[in-house]
Coordinates of C-alpha atoms in Angstrom, one line a residue:
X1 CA -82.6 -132.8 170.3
X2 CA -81.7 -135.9 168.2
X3 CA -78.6 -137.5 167.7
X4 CA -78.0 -136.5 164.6
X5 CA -79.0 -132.8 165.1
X6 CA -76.7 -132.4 167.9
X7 CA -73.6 -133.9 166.0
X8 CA -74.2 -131.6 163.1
X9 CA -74.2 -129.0 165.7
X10 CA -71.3 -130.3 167.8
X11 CA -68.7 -131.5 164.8
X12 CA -69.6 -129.2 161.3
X13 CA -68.2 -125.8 161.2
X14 CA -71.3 -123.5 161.1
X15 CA -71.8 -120.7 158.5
X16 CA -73.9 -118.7 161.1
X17 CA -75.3 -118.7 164.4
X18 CA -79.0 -120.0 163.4
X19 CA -77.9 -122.8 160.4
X20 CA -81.4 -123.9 158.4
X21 CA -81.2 -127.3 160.6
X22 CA -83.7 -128.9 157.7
X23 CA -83.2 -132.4 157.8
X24 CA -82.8 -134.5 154.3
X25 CA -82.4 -137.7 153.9
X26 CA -83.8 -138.9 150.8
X27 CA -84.4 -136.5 146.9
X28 CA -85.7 -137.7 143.9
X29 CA -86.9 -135.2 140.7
X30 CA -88.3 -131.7 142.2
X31 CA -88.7 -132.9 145.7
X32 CA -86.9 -133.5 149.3
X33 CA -87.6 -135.7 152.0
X34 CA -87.5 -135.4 155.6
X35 CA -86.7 -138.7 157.9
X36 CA -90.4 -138.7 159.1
X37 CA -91.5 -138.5 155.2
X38 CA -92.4 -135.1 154.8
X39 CA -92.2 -134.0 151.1
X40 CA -90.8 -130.5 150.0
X41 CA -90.9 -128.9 146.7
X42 CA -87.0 -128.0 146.2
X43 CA -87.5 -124.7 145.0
X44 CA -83.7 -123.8 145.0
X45 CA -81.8 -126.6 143.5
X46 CA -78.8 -126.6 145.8
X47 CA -78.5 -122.8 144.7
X48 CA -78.5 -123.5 140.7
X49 CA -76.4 -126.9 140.8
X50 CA -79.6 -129.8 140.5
X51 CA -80.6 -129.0 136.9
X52 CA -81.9 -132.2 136.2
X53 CA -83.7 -132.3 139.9
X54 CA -82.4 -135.3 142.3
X55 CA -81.3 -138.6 141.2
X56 CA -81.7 -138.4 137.6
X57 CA -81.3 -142.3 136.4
X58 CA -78.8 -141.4 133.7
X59 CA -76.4 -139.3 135.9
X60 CA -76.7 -142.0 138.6
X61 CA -75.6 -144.9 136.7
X62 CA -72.9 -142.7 134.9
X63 CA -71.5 -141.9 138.0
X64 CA -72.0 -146.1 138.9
X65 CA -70.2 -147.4 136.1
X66 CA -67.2 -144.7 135.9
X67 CA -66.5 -145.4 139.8
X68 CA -66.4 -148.9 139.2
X69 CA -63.9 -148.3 136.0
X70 CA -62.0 -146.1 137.8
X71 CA -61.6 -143.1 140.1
X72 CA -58.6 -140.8 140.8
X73 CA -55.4 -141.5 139.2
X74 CA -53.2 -138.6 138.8
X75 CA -53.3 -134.6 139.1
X76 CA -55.1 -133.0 136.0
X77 CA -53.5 -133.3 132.9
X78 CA -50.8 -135.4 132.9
X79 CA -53.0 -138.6 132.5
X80 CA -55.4 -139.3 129.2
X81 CA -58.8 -139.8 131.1
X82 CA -61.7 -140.7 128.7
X83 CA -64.1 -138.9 130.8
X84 CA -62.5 -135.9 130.8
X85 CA -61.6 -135.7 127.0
X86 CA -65.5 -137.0 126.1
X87 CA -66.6 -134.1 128.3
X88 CA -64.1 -131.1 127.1
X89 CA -64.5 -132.2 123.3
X90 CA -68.8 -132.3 123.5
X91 CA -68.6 -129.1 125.7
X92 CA -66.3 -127.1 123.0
X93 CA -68.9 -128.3 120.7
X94 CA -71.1 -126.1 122.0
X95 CA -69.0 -123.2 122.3
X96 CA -68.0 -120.6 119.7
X97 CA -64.8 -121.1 118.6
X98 CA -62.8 -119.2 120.5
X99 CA -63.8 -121.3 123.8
X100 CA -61.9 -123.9 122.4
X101 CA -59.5 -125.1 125.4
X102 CA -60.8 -126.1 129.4
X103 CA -59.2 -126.2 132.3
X104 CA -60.8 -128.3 134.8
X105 CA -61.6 -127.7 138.5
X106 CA -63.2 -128.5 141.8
X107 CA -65.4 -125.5 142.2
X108 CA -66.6 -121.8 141.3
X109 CA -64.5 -120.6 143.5
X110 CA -61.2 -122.1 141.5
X111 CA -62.7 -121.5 138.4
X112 CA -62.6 -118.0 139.0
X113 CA -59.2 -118.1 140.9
X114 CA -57.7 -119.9 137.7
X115 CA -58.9 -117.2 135.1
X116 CA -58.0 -114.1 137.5
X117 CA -54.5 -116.1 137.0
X118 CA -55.2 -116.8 133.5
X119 CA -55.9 -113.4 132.7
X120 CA -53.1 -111.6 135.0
X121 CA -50.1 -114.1 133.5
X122 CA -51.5 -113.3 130.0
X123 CA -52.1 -109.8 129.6
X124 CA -48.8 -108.6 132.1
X125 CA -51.3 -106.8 133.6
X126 CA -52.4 -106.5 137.1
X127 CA -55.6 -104.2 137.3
X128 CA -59.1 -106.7 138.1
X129 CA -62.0 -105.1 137.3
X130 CA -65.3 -106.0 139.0
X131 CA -68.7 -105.0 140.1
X132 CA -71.0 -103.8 142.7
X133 CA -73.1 -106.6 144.4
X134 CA -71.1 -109.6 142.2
X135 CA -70.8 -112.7 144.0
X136 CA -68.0 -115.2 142.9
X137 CA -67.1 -117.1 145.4
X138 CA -65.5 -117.3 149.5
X139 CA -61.8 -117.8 148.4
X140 CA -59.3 -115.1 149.2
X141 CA -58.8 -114.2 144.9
X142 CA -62.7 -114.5 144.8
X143 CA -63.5 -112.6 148.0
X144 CA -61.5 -109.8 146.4
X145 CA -63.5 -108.9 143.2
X146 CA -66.9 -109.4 145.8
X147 CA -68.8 -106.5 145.4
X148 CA -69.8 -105.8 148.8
X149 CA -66.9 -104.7 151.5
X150 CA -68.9 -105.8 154.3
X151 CA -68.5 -109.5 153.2
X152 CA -64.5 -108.6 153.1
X153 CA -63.7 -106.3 155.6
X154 CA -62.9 -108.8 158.0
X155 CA -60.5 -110.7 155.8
X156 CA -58.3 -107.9 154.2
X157 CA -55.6 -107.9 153.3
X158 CA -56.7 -109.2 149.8
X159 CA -55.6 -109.0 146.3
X160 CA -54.8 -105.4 145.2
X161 CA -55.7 -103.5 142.4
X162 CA -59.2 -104.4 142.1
X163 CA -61.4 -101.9 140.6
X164 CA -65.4 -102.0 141.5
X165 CA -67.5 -100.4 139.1
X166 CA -71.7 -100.5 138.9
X167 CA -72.9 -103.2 137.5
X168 CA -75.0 -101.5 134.3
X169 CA -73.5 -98.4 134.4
X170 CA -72.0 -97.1 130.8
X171 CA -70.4 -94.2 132.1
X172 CA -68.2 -96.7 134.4
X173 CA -66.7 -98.2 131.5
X174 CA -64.2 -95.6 131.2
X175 CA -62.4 -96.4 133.8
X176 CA -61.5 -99.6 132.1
X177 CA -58.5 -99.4 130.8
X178 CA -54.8 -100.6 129.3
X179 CA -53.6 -101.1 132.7
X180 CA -56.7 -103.4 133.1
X181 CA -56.0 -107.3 132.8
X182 CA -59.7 -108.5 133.3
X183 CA -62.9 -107.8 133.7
X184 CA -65.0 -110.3 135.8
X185 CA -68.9 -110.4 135.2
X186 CA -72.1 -111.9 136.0
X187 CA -73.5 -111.3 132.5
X188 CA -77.0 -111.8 134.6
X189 CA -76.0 -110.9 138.6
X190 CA -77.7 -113.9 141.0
X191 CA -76.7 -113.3 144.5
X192 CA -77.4 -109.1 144.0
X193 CA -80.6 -110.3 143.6
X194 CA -81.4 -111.7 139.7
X195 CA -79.9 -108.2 137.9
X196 CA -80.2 -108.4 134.3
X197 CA -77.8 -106.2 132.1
X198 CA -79.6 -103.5 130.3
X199 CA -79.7 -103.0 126.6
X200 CA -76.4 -102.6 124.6
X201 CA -74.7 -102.8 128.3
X202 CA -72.7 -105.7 127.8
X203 CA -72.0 -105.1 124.3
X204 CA -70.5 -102.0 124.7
X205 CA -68.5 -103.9 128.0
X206 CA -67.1 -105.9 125.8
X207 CA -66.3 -103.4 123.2
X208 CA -64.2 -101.1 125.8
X209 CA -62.3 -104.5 126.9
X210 CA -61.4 -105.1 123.1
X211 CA -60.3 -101.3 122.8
X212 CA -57.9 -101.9 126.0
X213 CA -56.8 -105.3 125.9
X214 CA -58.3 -106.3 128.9
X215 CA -59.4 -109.8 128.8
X216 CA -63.6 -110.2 129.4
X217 CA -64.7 -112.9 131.8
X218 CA -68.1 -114.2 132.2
X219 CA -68.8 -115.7 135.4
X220 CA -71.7 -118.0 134.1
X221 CA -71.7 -120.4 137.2
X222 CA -74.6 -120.1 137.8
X223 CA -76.5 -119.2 134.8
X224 CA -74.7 -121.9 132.6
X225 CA -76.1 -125.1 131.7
X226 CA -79.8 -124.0 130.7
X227 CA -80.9 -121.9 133.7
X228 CA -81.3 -119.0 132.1
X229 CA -83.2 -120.4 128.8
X230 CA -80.0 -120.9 126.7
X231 CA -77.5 -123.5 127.3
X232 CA -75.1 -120.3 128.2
X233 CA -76.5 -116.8 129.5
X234 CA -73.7 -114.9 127.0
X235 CA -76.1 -116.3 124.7
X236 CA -79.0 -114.7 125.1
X237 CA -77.0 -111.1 124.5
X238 CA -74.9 -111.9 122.1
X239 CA -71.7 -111.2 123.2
X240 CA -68.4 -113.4 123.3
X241 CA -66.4 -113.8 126.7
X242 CA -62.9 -114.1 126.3
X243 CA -62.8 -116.8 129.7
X244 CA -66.1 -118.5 130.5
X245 CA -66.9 -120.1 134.2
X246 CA -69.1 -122.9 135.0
X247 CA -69.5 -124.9 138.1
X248 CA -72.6 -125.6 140.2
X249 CA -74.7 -127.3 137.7
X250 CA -72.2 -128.4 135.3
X251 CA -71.0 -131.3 137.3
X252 CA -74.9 -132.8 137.2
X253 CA -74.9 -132.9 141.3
X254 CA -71.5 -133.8 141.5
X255 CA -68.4 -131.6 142.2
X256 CA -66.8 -130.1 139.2
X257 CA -66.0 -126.4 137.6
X258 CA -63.8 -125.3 134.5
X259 CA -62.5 -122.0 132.8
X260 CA -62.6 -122.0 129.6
X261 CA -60.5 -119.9 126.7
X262 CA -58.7 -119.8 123.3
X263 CA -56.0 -122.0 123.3
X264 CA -53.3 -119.2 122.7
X265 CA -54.2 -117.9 125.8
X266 CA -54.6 -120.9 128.4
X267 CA -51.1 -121.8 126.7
X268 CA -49.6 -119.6 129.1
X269 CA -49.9 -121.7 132.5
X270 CA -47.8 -124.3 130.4
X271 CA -44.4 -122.2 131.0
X272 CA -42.4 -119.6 132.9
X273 CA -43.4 -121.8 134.9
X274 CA -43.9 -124.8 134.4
X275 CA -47.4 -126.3 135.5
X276 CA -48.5 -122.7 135.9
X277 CA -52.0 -124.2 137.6
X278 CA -52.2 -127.1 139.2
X279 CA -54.9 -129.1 140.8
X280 CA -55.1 -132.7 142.9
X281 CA -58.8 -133.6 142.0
X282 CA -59.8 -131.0 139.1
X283 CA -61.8 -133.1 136.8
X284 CA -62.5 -136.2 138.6
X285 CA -63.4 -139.1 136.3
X286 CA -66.9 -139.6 138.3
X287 CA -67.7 -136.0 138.1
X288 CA -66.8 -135.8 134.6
X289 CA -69.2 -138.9 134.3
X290 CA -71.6 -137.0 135.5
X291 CA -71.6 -133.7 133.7
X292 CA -71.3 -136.0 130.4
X293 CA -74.7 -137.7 131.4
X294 CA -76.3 -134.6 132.7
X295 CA -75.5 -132.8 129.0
X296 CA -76.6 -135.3 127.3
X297 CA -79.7 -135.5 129.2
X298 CA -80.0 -131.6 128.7
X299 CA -79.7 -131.9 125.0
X300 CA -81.4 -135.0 124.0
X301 CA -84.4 -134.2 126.3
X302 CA -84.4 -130.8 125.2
X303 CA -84.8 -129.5 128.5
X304 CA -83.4 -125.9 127.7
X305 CA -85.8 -125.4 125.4
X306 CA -88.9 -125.4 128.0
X307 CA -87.0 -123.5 130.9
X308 CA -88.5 -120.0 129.3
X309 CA -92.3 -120.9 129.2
X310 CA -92.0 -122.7 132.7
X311 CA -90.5 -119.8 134.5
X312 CA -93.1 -117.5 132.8
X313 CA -95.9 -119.7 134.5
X314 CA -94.8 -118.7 137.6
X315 CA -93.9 -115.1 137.7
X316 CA -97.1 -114.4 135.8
X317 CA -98.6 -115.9 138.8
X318 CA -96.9 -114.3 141.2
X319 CA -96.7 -111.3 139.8
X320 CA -100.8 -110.3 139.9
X321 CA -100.2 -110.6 143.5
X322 CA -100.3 -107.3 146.1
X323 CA -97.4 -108.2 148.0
X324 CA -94.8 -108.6 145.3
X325 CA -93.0 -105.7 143.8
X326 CA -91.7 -107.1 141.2
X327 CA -90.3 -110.4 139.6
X328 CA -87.0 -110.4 138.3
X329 CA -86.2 -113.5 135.4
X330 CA -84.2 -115.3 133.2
X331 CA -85.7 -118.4 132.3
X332 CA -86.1 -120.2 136.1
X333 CA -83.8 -118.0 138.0
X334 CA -85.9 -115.6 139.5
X335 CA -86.2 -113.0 142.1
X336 CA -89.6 -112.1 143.4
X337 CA -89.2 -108.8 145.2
X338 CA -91.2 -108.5 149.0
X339 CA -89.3 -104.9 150.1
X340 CA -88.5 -106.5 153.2
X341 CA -86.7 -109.1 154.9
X342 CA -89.1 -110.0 157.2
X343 CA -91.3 -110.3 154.5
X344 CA -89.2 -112.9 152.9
X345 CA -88.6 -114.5 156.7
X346 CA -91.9 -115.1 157.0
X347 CA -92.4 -116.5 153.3
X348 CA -89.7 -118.9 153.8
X349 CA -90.3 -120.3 157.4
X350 CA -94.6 -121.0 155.9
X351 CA -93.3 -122.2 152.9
X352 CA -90.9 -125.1 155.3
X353 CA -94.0 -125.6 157.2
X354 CA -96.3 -126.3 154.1
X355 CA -93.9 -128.2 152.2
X356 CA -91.3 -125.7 149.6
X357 CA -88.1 -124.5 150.1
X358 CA -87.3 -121.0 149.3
X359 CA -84.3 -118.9 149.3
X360 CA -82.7 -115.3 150.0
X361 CA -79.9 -113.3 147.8
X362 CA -77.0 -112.8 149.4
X363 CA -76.6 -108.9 148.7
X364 CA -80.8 -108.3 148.1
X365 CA -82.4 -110.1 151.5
X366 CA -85.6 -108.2 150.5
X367 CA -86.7 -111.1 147.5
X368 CA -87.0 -114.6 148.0
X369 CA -85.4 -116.8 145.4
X370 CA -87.3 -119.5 143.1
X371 CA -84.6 -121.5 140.8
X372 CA -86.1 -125.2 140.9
X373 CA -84.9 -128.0 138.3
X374 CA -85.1 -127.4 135.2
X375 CA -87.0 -130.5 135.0
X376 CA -90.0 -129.2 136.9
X377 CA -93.1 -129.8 134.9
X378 CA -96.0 -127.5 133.6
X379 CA -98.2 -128.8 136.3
X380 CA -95.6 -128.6 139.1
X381 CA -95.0 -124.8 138.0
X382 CA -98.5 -124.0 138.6
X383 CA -98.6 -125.8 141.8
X384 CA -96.1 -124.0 142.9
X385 CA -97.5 -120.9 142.1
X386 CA -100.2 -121.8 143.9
X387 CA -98.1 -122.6 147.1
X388 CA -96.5 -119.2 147.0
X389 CA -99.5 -117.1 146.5
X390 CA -101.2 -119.3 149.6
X391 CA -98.3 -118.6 151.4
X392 CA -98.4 -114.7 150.4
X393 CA -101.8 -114.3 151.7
X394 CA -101.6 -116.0 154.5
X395 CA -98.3 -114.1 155.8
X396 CA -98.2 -110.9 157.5

């Protein structure tokens, strides 16, 4: 074993008992590079965060010239940082006007802690609604509207009064109500396995949380920022979240999340008490340089606008094949459905040995993941294609 291998193993905490171990030490667009210059279609994007692929020129020299200005200099919000107010001004730009006020984090994870605080200190309420098979993060607030107990079990107590319903189910809806503070959302679920909300369902989510007060939040981090084919997934259905997430690929490969809300109601964390959030490195200048750059690059490129037909390329492809179920998709975040895990096992492991990185769900370990950059090309999308259905046929 080399040196390096053997200090990963010795000195960073491990996740599981058999870690990936994939070596990385150069990216650059789609692809990754082992030490001995083997190339990789990334396939996965960091799980949804490299948008704009791997050391995209104007996020690089954003990040540059913002480091050497300046880096931390105070705990959010006290300070007048330019890249923070450039950021939270073009973002509400793109927002409908009740997303009007941002609160900025490290992570998904404290994006969704600060609006299950945002929402509790708001409504007086302290009923959390949530759903079956959500994902939102490791953190004790977060781990508590998980949907799947075996993930908690382990780490209860947690917080009370969470509620889980089924994710799509109308008839659930009823048991929303005026004891309910919020209801937290995937408005398309990733880690249960790329679950898309039926007809009318959200819609009519949102009309039962206007009927009892309770405050509607859309965890979008990771459908935000194009991944879906709209700049924002509550776009494609038409419906308004009271508190929008984002993290992974808002920070454009750099750290960085936010909740988001109507200034009337973030108002609240400024009293009784006083600095009713607070947060060390929330917003970083260089992150915020970042996610300016990589928005910019988003909207001037008009990046979103191709994420539809390039996702289509693939699943059409894979779809024809024998082996596959089905494909689930929103623009390039996609499930492609084996029935079972070994399946995807052996799918993966060819696809490290012939040069693309694929992923499994969390809650649905029977489909493989495909989310690449957003920047992936036509071409690239066929090859790819082509990679997976050589890999299909050649697994057992």
């Amino acid at each position: 074993m080399n040196v390096l291998r053997q200090l990963f193993l010795e000195h960073l905490a491990q996740t599981s008992e058999s870690p990936l171990m994939l070596e990385i030490n150069k990216a650059d667009g789609v692809f990754l590079f082992g030490p001995d210059g083997k190339k990789y279609f990334d396939l996965i994007s960091g799980i949804s965060v490299s948008n704009l692929g791997h050391g995209n020129p104007m996020v690089v020299k954003a990040v540059q010239n913002q480091a050497a200005d300046f880096m931390h200099l105070m705990v959010y919000g006290e300070y007048i940082q330019k890249p923070q107010v450039e950021l939270t001004a073009q973002l509400t730009r793109l927002l409908p006007e009740n997303l009007n006020s941002v609160y900025l984090v490290n992570s998904g994870s404290e994006a969704v802690e600060g609006a299950l605080k945002l929402a509790k200190r708001f409504t007086g309420r302290s009923e959390i609604v949530a759903f079956k098979n959500a994902y939102h993060g490791s953190t004790h607030g977060a781990l508590s509207v998980m949907g799947c107990e075996e993930q908690k079990r382990n780490y209860r107590p947690l917080l009370p009064d969470v509620r889980i319903l089924n994710f799509n189910s109308i008839a659930d809806l009823d048991q929303i109500t005026t004891r309910t503070a919020c209801v937290i959302i995937e408005p398309i679920q990733g880690e249960g396995g790329i679950r898309l909300p039926n007809v009318d369902y959200l819609r009519k989510l949102k009309q039962r949380c206007s009927e009892t007060g309770a405050l509607l939040i859309f965890d979008e981090i990771q459908t935000g920022m194009g991944r879906t084919g709209s700049m924002f997934a509550f776009q494609r259905f038409e419906v308004i979240p009271d508190i929008l997430l984002l993290a992974k690929a808002f920070g454009g490969g750099m750290p960085l999340g936010a909740f988001i809300s109507s200034k009337e109601i973030m108002r609240v964390l400024t009293h009784n008490p006083i600095l009713g959030h607070i947060t060390t490195f929330g917003g970083h200048p260089v992150s915020c340089a970042a996610a300016i750059a990589s928005l910019n690059f988003l909207i001037h490129e008009k990046v979103v606008e191709q994420v539809e037909h390039k996702g289509s390329i693939i699943a059409e492809a894979l779809a024809k094949h024998p082996k596959v179920r089905e494909v689930r998709r929103a623009g390039l975040m996609m499930a492609v459905e084996l029935g079972t895990f070994d399946t995807v096992q052996a799918l993966i492991k060819y696809g490290l040995d012939h040069g693309f990185i694929l992923d499994w769900f969390l809650f649905c370990n029977t489909a493989v993941r495909i989310a690449p950059p957003l920047i992936i090309t036509e071409d690239e999308c066929r090859t790819v294609a082509n990679l997976i259905v050589e890999g299909l046929n050649a697994i057992q």
